[in-house]
CSV table of C-alpha atoms in Angstrom, one decimal:
chain,number,residue,atom,x,y,z
J,1,MET,CA,-3.4,-15.4,17.4
J,2,VAL,CA,-4.9,-12.7,20.1
J,3,PRO,CA,-7.3,-10.5,18.6
J,4,ALA,CA,-6.5,-6.8,18.5
J,5,HIS,CA,-9.5,-5.3,18.8
J,6,GLN,CA,-9.9,-1.8,17.2
J,7,PRO,CA,-11.7,1.4,19.4
J,8,VAL,CA,-15.5,0.7,19.1
J,9,VAL,CA,-15.8,4.3,17.5
J,10,ASP,CA,-13.0,5.3,15.3
J,11,GLN,CA,-12.1,7.2,12.3
J,12,HIS,CA,-10.9,5.9,8.8
J,13,ASP,CA,-9.6,8.3,5.9
J,14,THR,CA,-13.5,8.0,4.4
J,15,TRP,CA,-15.7,7.7,7.0
J,16,LEU,CA,-16.2,7.4,11.1
J,17,THR,CA,-16.9,4.0,12.0
J,18,LEU,CA,-18.7,2.2,14.6
J,19,ASN,CA,-17.6,-1.2,15.6
J,20,PRO,CA,-19.3,-3.0,18.7
J,21,VAL,CA,-18.8,-6.7,17.1
J,22,GLN,CA,-15.2,-7.3,15.7
J,23,GLY,CA,-13.9,-10.5,14.2
J,24,CYS,CA,-14.8,-11.8,11.2
J,25,PRO,CA,-15.8,-15.4,10.2
J,26,ALA,CA,-14.7,-14.8,6.6
J,27,ALA,CA,-10.8,-15.6,5.9
J,28,CYS,CA,-10.3,-13.1,2.8
J,29,SER,CA,-6.8,-13.4,1.7
J,30,TYR,CA,-6.5,-9.4,1.0
J,31,CYS,CA,-8.2,-8.8,4.6
J,32,SER,CA,-6.6,-5.5,6.7
J,33,LEU,CA,-8.2,-7.3,9.7
J,34,GLN,CA,-5.8,-10.4,9.0
J,35,ASN,CA,-2.8,-8.8,10.9
J,36,LEU,CA,-5.3,-8.3,13.7
J,37,GLY,CA,-6.0,-11.7,14.1
J,38,LEU,CA,-9.8,-10.9,13.4
J,39,THR,CA,-10.5,-13.4,10.4
J,40,SER,CA,-11.0,-16.5,10.5
J,41,ALA,CA,-12.6,-15.4,14.0
J,42,GLN,CA,-16.0,-15.7,15.9
J,43,PRO,CA,-17.4,-12.1,16.2
J,44,ARG,CA,-17.3,-10.8,19.6
J,45,GLU,CA,-19.5,-8.4,21.0
J,46,LEU,CA,-17.5,-5.4,22.7
J,47,ALA,CA,-20.7,-2.8,23.1
J,48,THR,CA,-24.5,-3.5,23.0
J,49,ALA,CA,-26.7,-1.3,20.8
J,50,ALA,CA,-27.3,0.9,22.7
J,51,GLU,CA,-23.9,1.5,24.2
J,52,ALA,CA,-22.3,1.6,21.0
J,53,VAL,CA,-24.8,4.8,20.0
J,54,GLN,CA,-23.9,6.7,23.6
J,55,ARG,CA,-20.1,6.1,22.9
J,56,LEU,CA,-20.9,7.2,19.5
J,57,LEU,CA,-22.9,10.5,20.4
J,58,THR,CA,-19.9,11.5,23.1
J,59,HIS,CA,-16.8,10.7,21.3
J,60,ARG,CA,-14.5,13.5,20.6
J,61,TYR,CA,-14.7,12.5,16.8
J,62,TYR,CA,-18.5,12.7,16.3
J,63,ALA,CA,-20.0,15.5,13.9
J,64,GLN,CA,-23.7,15.3,12.6
J,65,HIS,CA,-22.5,15.5,9.0
J,66,LEU,CA,-19.9,12.5,9.2
J,67,THR,CA,-20.9,9.6,7.0
J,68,LEU,CA,-21.0,6.8,9.6
J,69,ALA,CA,-19.7,3.0,8.6
J,70,LEU,CA,-20.9,-0.1,10.6
J,71,TYR,CA,-19.1,-2.7,11.5
J,72,THR,CA,-15.9,-2.1,9.7
J,73,SER,CA,-13.8,-5.0,11.8
J,74,THR,CA,-16.5,-7.5,10.8
J,75,ASP,CA,-19.2,-8.3,8.1
J,76,ALA,CA,-22.5,-7.7,10.1
J,77,LEU,CA,-24.5,-10.2,7.6
J,78,ALA,CA,-22.0,-13.2,8.0
J,79,THR,CA,-23.9,-14.6,11.1
J,80,ARG,CA,-27.1,-15.0,12.7
J,81,GLU,CA,-25.7,-13.3,15.6
J,82,THR,CA,-24.4,-10.6,13.8
J,83,ARG,CA,-27.4,-10.0,12.1
J,84,THR,CA,-29.1,-9.7,15.2
J,85,HIS,CA,-26.7,-7.0,16.6
J,86,LEU,CA,-26.7,-5.0,13.3
J,87,THR,CA,-30.9,-4.9,13.3
J,88,GLY,CA,-30.9,-4.0,17.0
J,89,LEU,CA,-28.1,-1.3,16.1
J,90,LEU,CA,-30.2,0.2,13.4
J,91,LYS,CA,-33.2,0.7,15.6
J,92,ALA,CA,-31.1,2.3,18.5
J,93,LEU,CA,-29.8,4.9,15.9
J,94,ALA,CA,-33.3,5.3,14.2
J,95,ALA,CA,-34.4,5.9,17.7
J,96,ALA,CA,-31.7,8.4,18.5
J,97,GLN,CA,-32.6,10.4,15.3
J,98,ILE,CA,-29.1,10.6,13.9
J,99,PRO,CA,-28.8,12.7,10.9
J,100,ASN,CA,-25.7,10.9,10.1
J,101,PRO,CA,-25.8,8.8,6.8
J,102,VAL,CA,-24.8,5.2,8.0
J,103,CYS,CA,-23.3,2.9,5.6
J,104,LEU,CA,-23.1,-1.0,5.7
J,105,VAL,CA,-20.3,-3.0,4.0
J,106,THR,CA,-20.9,-6.5,3.2
J,107,LYS,CA,-19.9,-9.7,0.8
J,108,PHE,CA,-22.9,-11.7,2.1
J,109,PRO,CA,-26.6,-12.2,0.7
J,110,LEU,CA,-29.1,-9.7,2.2
J,111,THR,CA,-31.4,-11.7,4.5
J,112,ASP,CA,-34.8,-10.8,5.6
J,113,ASP,CA,-34.3,-9.7,8.7
J,114,VAL,CA,-31.8,-7.2,7.7
J,115,ALA,CA,-33.7,-5.8,5.0
J,116,ALA,CA,-37.0,-5.5,7.3
J,117,ALA,CA,-34.6,-3.7,9.6
J,118,ILE,CA,-33.1,-1.5,7.2
J,119,GLY,CA,-36.7,-0.1,5.9
J,120,ARG,CA,-37.9,0.2,9.5
J,121,ALA,CA,-34.9,2.6,10.1
J,122,ARG,CA,-35.3,4.2,6.8
J,123,ALA,CA,-39.5,5.0,7.6
J,124,ARG,CA,-37.6,6.6,10.7
J,125,GLY,CA,-35.4,8.9,8.6
J,126,LEU,CA,-32.3,7.1,9.0
J,127,THR,CA,-30.5,7.5,5.7
J,128,VAL,CA,-29.0,3.7,4.7
J,129,ILE,CA,-26.9,3.1,2.0
J,130,VAL,CA,-25.6,-0.4,1.4
J,131,TYR,CA,-22.2,-1.2,-0.1
J,132,VAL,CA,-21.9,-4.8,-2.0
J,133,SER,CA,-18.4,-5.7,-2.2
J,134,TYR,CA,-18.3,-7.9,-5.4
J,135,SER,CA,-15.0,-8.3,-7.1
J,136,GLY,CA,-14.6,-11.5,-9.3
J,137,LEU,CA,-11.6,-12.7,-6.8
J,138,GLY,CA,-13.0,-16.2,-6.5
J,139,PRO,CA,-12.7,-18.6,-3.8
J,140,ASP,CA,-8.8,-18.7,-3.8
J,141,HIS,CA,-9.3,-15.4,-2.5
J,142,GLU,CA,-13.0,-15.2,-0.9
J,143,PRO,CA,-13.4,-18.8,0.2
J,144,GLY,CA,-17.3,-19.0,1.0
J,145,ILE,CA,-18.4,-16.1,-0.9
J,146,ASP,CA,-21.3,-17.0,-3.1
J,147,PRO,CA,-21.1,-14.4,-6.2
J,148,GLY,CA,-24.5,-15.4,-7.3
J,149,ALA,CA,-26.0,-14.7,-4.1
J,150,LEU,CA,-24.3,-10.9,-4.2
J,151,ARG,CA,-26.2,-10.6,-7.6
J,152,GLN,CA,-29.2,-11.3,-6.2
J,153,THR,CA,-28.6,-8.9,-3.4
J,154,PHE,CA,-28.3,-6.0,-5.8
J,155,ARG,CA,-31.2,-6.9,-7.2
J,156,ARG,CA,-33.5,-7.0,-4.0
J,157,LEU,CA,-31.8,-3.6,-2.8
J,158,HIS,CA,-32.9,-1.8,-5.9
J,159,ALA,CA,-36.3,-3.6,-5.8
J,160,GLU,CA,-36.7,-2.3,-2.3
J,161,ASP,CA,-35.2,1.0,-3.3
J,162,ILE,CA,-32.2,0.7,-0.9
J,163,PRO,CA,-29.3,2.9,-2.3
J,164,ALA,CA,-26.5,0.6,-3.2
J,165,ILE,CA,-22.5,1.3,-3.9
J,166,HIS,CA,-21.1,-1.5,-5.9
J,167,TYR,CA,-17.8,-2.2,-4.4
J,168,LEU,CA,-15.0,-3.6,-6.4
J,169,ARG,CA,-11.8,-3.9,-4.2
J,170,PRO,CA,-9.2,-4.6,-3.9
J,171,ALA,CA,-7.5,-4.5,-7.2
J,172,LEU,CA,-5.3,-7.2,-7.6
J,173,PRO,CA,-3.7,-9.3,-10.2
J,174,ALA,CA,-6.1,-12.1,-9.8
J,175,ASN,CA,-8.9,-9.3,-11.1
J,176,SER,CA,-7.3,-7.3,-13.2
J,177,ASP,CA,-8.6,-8.8,-16.6
J,178,PRO,CA,-10.7,-6.0,-18.2
J,179,ALA,CA,-13.1,-8.6,-20.0
J,180,LEU,CA,-13.8,-9.4,-16.2
J,181,LEU,CA,-13.8,-6.4,-14.8
J,182,SER,CA,-16.5,-5.2,-17.6
J,183,GLN,CA,-18.5,-8.0,-16.8
J,184,LEU,CA,-18.7,-7.2,-13.2
J,185,LEU,CA,-20.0,-3.8,-14.2
J,186,ASP,CA,-22.3,-5.6,-16.6
J,187,ASP,CA,-23.7,-7.5,-13.9
J,188,VAL,CA,-24.5,-5.0,-11.3
J,189,ALA,CA,-24.9,-1.6,-13.2
J,190,PRO,CA,-28.7,-1.9,-13.8
J,191,PHE,CA,-29.2,-2.3,-9.8
J,192,ALA,CA,-26.2,-0.2,-8.3
J,193,GLN,CA,-26.3,3.8,-7.8
J,194,CYS,CA,-22.5,3.7,-8.7
J,195,THR,CA,-19.2,1.4,-8.3
J,196,VAL,CA,-16.4,2.2,-6.4
J,197,VAL,CA,-13.0,0.7,-7.6
J,198,VAL,CA,-10.3,0.6,-5.2
J,199,GLY,CA,-6.7,-0.4,-5.1
J,200,THR,CA,-5.2,-2.6,-3.0
J,201,LYS,CA,-4.0,-0.7,0.6
J,202,VAL,CA,-1.0,-2.0,2.6
J,203,LYS,CA,-1.1,-1.1,6.0
J,204,PRO,CA,2.8,-0.7,7.6
J,205,ALA,CA,2.6,-4.5,9.2
J,206,ALA,CA,0.8,-5.9,6.1
J,207,ARG,CA,3.4,-6.0,3.7
J,208,ASP,CA,4.1,-9.9,4.1
J,209,GLN,CA,0.6,-10.5,3.6
J,210,ILE,CA,0.3,-8.9,0.4
J,211,THR,CA,3.6,-9.6,-1.1
J,212,ARG,CA,2.3,-13.7,-1.2
J,213,LEU,CA,-0.8,-12.3,-3.2
J,214,TRP,CA,1.3,-9.6,-5.6
J,215,PRO,CA,5.1,-10.7,-5.2
J,216,ALA,CA,5.6,-7.8,-7.5
J,217,LEU,CA,5.2,-5.7,-4.5
J,218,ALA,CA,8.1,-7.3,-2.7
J,219,GLU,CA,10.6,-5.3,-4.6
J,220,PRO,CA,13.0,-3.5,-2.8
J,221,ASN,CA,12.7,0.0,-4.8
J,222,LEU,CA,8.7,-0.2,-4.2
J,223,SER,CA,7.2,1.3,-1.2
J,224,PRO,CA,3.5,0.3,-1.2
J,225,GLU,CA,2.9,1.0,2.4
J,226,THR,CA,3.3,4.9,1.5
J,227,ALA,CA,1.1,4.7,-1.2
J,228,ASP,CA,-2.5,5.5,-1.3
J,229,SER,CA,-3.4,2.5,-2.9
J,230,VAL,CA,-1.7,-0.1,-5.1
J,231,TRP,CA,-3.2,-1.1,-8.7
J,232,PRO,CA,-2.2,-3.2,-11.4
J,233,ARG,CA,-1.4,-1.4,-14.6
J,234,SER,CA,-4.2,-3.0,-16.5
J,235,THR,CA,-6.9,-2.4,-13.8
J,236,TRP,CA,-5.7,1.5,-14.0
J,237,THR,CA,-5.9,1.7,-17.9
J,238,TRP,CA,-9.4,-0.1,-17.6
J,239,LEU,CA,-10.6,2.5,-15.2
J,240,HIS,CA,-9.6,5.4,-17.2
J,241,HIS,CA,-11.0,3.8,-20.2
J,242,LEU,CA,-14.3,2.3,-19.6
J,243,PRO,CA,-16.1,0.8,-22.4
J,244,ASP,CA,-19.0,2.9,-23.7
J,245,ARG,CA,-21.9,1.0,-22.6
J,246,PHE,CA,-21.1,2.0,-19.2
J,247,ALA,CA,-21.3,6.0,-19.9
J,248,GLY,CA,-24.6,6.3,-17.6
J,249,HIS,CA,-23.2,4.5,-14.8
J,250,PRO,CA,-20.7,6.6,-12.2
J,251,VAL,CA,-17.7,5.1,-11.6
J,252,PHE,CA,-15.7,6.5,-8.9
J,253,HIS,CA,-11.6,6.2,-7.4
J,254,THR,CA,-12.8,7.0,-4.5
J,255,ASN,CA,-15.9,6.2,-1.6
J,256,SER,CA,-15.8,10.1,-0.8
J,257,CYS,CA,-16.6,10.7,-4.1
J,258,ALA,CA,-19.1,8.3,-4.5
J,259,LEU,CA,-21.0,9.0,-1.4
J,260,ALA,CA,-21.0,12.5,-2.4
J,261,TYR,CA,-22.8,11.6,-5.5
J,262,VAL,CA,-25.5,9.4,-3.8
J,263,LEU,CA,-26.2,11.4,-0.9
J,264,ARG,CA,-26.3,14.6,-3.4
J,265,ARG,CA,-23.5,16.3,-1.5
J,266,ALA,CA,-20.6,18.5,-2.8
J,267,ASP,CA,-17.1,17.1,-2.5
J,268,ARG,CA,-15.5,17.9,0.9
J,269,ALA,CA,-12.5,16.0,0.7
J,270,GLY,CA,-10.4,17.8,-1.6
J,271,VAL,CA,-11.1,15.8,-4.7
J,272,LEU,CA,-12.3,18.6,-6.9
J,273,ASP,CA,-10.1,19.2,-9.8
J,274,THR,CA,-7.5,16.8,-8.8
J,275,PRO,CA,-6.0,13.7,-11.1
J,276,THR,CA,-8.6,11.7,-8.8
J,277,CYS,CA,-11.6,14.0,-9.8
J,278,ALA,CA,-10.6,13.8,-13.7
J,279,GLY,CA,-10.2,10.2,-13.5
J,280,ASN,CA,-13.8,9.5,-12.1
J,281,GLN,CA,-16.5,8.7,-14.3
J,282,CYS,CA,-18.4,11.6,-12.8
J,283,PRO,CA,-21.7,12.9,-13.8
J,284,PRO,CA,-21.6,16.7,-14.8
J,285,ARG,CA,-24.3,17.6,-12.4
J,286,GLN,CA,-22.4,16.2,-9.5
J,287,ARG,CA,-19.4,18.4,-10.9
J,288,ASP,CA,-21.3,21.5,-10.9
J,289,ARG,CA,-22.5,20.8,-7.2
J,290,CYS,CA,-18.7,20.2,-5.9
J,291,ARG,CA,-17.8,23.4,-7.9
J,292,GLN,CA,-21.0,25.6,-6.9
J,293,SER,CA,-20.0,24.3,-3.3
J,294,ASP,CA,-16.4,25.1,-3.4
J,295,SER,CA,-16.5,29.0,-4.4
J,296,ASN,CA,-19.6,29.3,-1.9
J,297,GLY,CA,-18.1,26.8,1.0
J,298,PRO,CA,-18.1,27.6,4.8
J,299,ALA,CA,-15.2,29.7,6.1
J,300,THR,CA,-12.6,28.0,8.1
J,301,THR,CA,-10.6,30.2,10.3
J,302,ASP,CA,-7.4,29.6,12.4
J,303,SER,CA,-9.9,29.7,15.5
J,304,THR,CA,-12.0,26.7,14.1
J,305,ILE,CA,-8.7,24.8,13.5
J,306,ARG,CA,-7.7,25.2,17.1
J,307,ALA,CA,-11.4,24.5,18.7
J,308,HIS,CA,-11.2,21.5,16.8
J,309,LEU,CA,-7.1,20.3,17.8
J,310,ASP,CA,-8.3,21.2,21.1
J,311,ARG,CA,-11.2,18.5,21.3
J,312,LEU,CA,-9.1,16.0,19.6
J,313,GLY,CA,-6.3,16.5,22.1
J,314,HIS,CA,-3.7,18.6,20.7
J,315,PRO,CA,-4.4,21.8,22.8
J,316,HIS,CA,-0.6,23.1,22.1
J,317,ILE,CA,0.2,21.7,18.3
J,318,PRO,CA,1.4,24.6,16.2
J,319,PHE,CA,-0.2,25.0,12.7
J,320,ALA,CA,-0.3,26.8,9.5
J,321,TYR,CA,-3.5,27.3,7.3
J,322,ARG,CA,-3.0,28.2,3.8
J,323,HIS,CA,-6.4,29.8,3.3
J,324,GLN,CA,-6.3,29.5,-0.5
J,325,THR,CA,-5.7,25.7,-0.9
J,326,ARG,CA,-7.8,25.2,2.2
J,327,THR,CA,-4.7,22.9,3.9
J,328,VAL,CA,-3.5,23.0,7.5
J,329,VAL,CA,-0.2,22.1,8.0
J,330,LEU,CA,0.6,20.6,11.7
J,331,ALA,CA,4.3,21.3,13.0
J,332,ARG,CA,4.4,17.9,15.0
J,333,PRO,CA,3.3,14.8,14.2
J,334,ALA,CA,0.1,13.5,15.1
J,335,PRO,CA,-2.1,10.2,14.6
J,336,LEU,CA,-3.6,9.6,11.2
J,337,ARG,CA,-7.3,8.8,12.7
J,338,ASP,CA,-7.0,12.3,14.2
J,339,ARG,CA,-5.8,14.3,11.0
J,340,HIS,CA,-8.4,12.5,9.0
J,341,ASN,CA,-11.0,13.7,11.7
J,342,LEU,CA,-10.1,16.9,11.5
J,343,ALA,CA,-9.8,16.8,7.7
J,344,GLN,CA,-13.2,15.6,7.5
J,345,VAL,CA,-15.0,17.6,9.7
J,346,LEU,CA,-14.1,20.8,8.6
J,347,GLY,CA,-13.9,19.9,4.9
J,348,ILE,CA,-9.9,20.7,4.7
J,349,THR,CA,-6.7,19.1,3.8
J,350,VAL,CA,-4.1,18.2,6.7
J,351,ARG,CA,-0.6,17.8,6.5
J,352,ALA,CA,1.7,16.4,9.1
J,353,ALA,CA,4.8,14.5,9.9
J,354,ASP,CA,4.1,10.9,9.9
J,355,ASP,CA,3.8,9.6,13.5
J,356,PRO,CA,6.4,6.7,14.0
J,357,GLY,CA,4.2,4.6,15.5
J,358,GLU,CA,1.6,4.8,13.0
J,359,SER,CA,-0.5,1.2,12.4
J,360,LEU,CA,-3.0,2.7,9.4
J,361,TRP,CA,-2.1,3.2,5.8
J,362,PRO,CA,-1.9,7.0,4.9
J,363,GLY,CA,-4.4,7.3,2.8
J,364,ARG,CA,-4.9,9.9,0.2
J,365,LEU,CA,-6.1,12.7,2.4
J,366,SER,CA,-2.8,12.9,4.1
J,367,GLY,CA,-1.3,13.4,0.6
J,368,ALA,CA,0.0,10.0,-0.2
J,369,GLN,CA,-0.5,9.0,-4.3
J,370,PRO,CA,-1.4,5.9,-5.8
J,371,LEU,CA,1.1,3.5,-6.8
J,372,VAL,CA,0.6,1.5,-10.3
J,373,ILE,CA,2.2,-1.6,-11.2
J,374,ASP,CA,3.4,-2.7,-14.5
J,375,PRO,CA,3.4,-6.5,-15.8
J,376,SER,CA,6.2,-8.3,-14.9
């Protein structure tokens, strides 16, 4: 399969992404890159570190307060070549003095060269957060991934005072046993700042891939592609009734909430006082921060919305803005990546009809809801 490389600068439902290297040597069964031909693949450099930073800073999606995720179309810690590119990119981002928080997502061990590069970048003022994907799925789903090495990575990040988020994803039947889920938290809660538990995301083109892993999703009355995420009932129940021993460890349904907590920011994704918010194990001080910001947040006007739509290349699209709910409704379809960027830059909710050619999953920011599957 010919790889379908994604834009070097792109917008996802949680963060702005920078992908100067694409293609991952790993072969995780659930990976959203699989139908793009980017798994079991030799990583390919699409832009040097310097070129990537230049593209980022001049892109229509760029805003200084957005979180920036690096290498979401590969795993930057997987090979010597990708690690070398990563160390160069961290140096270039720090040299550019970007104020954006930077996230790195991995399921490979933290190596000495990367740890040193993160330390140097942080010393120059770059905020770096490491997501470690540790989900208990085993070699059938994550061949070549060493859970013991990941446990050591959590310990090392903690020892070096690098903020770490435990990424427990995706929720599949294979890792839905409550005892297993609790063991995963026992392993990392002393070392991670929080945990994010994420359901399975089903892209429109990936249903066959996911139904091979989860046959119940093949039922004709289900539409997992239109859900925000899909959950086994046992995982969903465990998440909402966590054992008391985790009372001091924040556990979130969404990356936006986890990042707000770690960065000591308020929610800008419209989660506050929703069912998602109620289901989060969120410290009271964080909810207070969100409520205070919500009552004193920056004003959004028709003019600011129009200006950003113009920047995104939609100068003539009609819209209606509901000030009370901070929701803009576009009168015509628009690509999800543009809608997500509008929402994140202005801290509003965006609604629009789906583009018929959309290739991304809808995400919660577009109004999609979780789908919880009962055992068969």
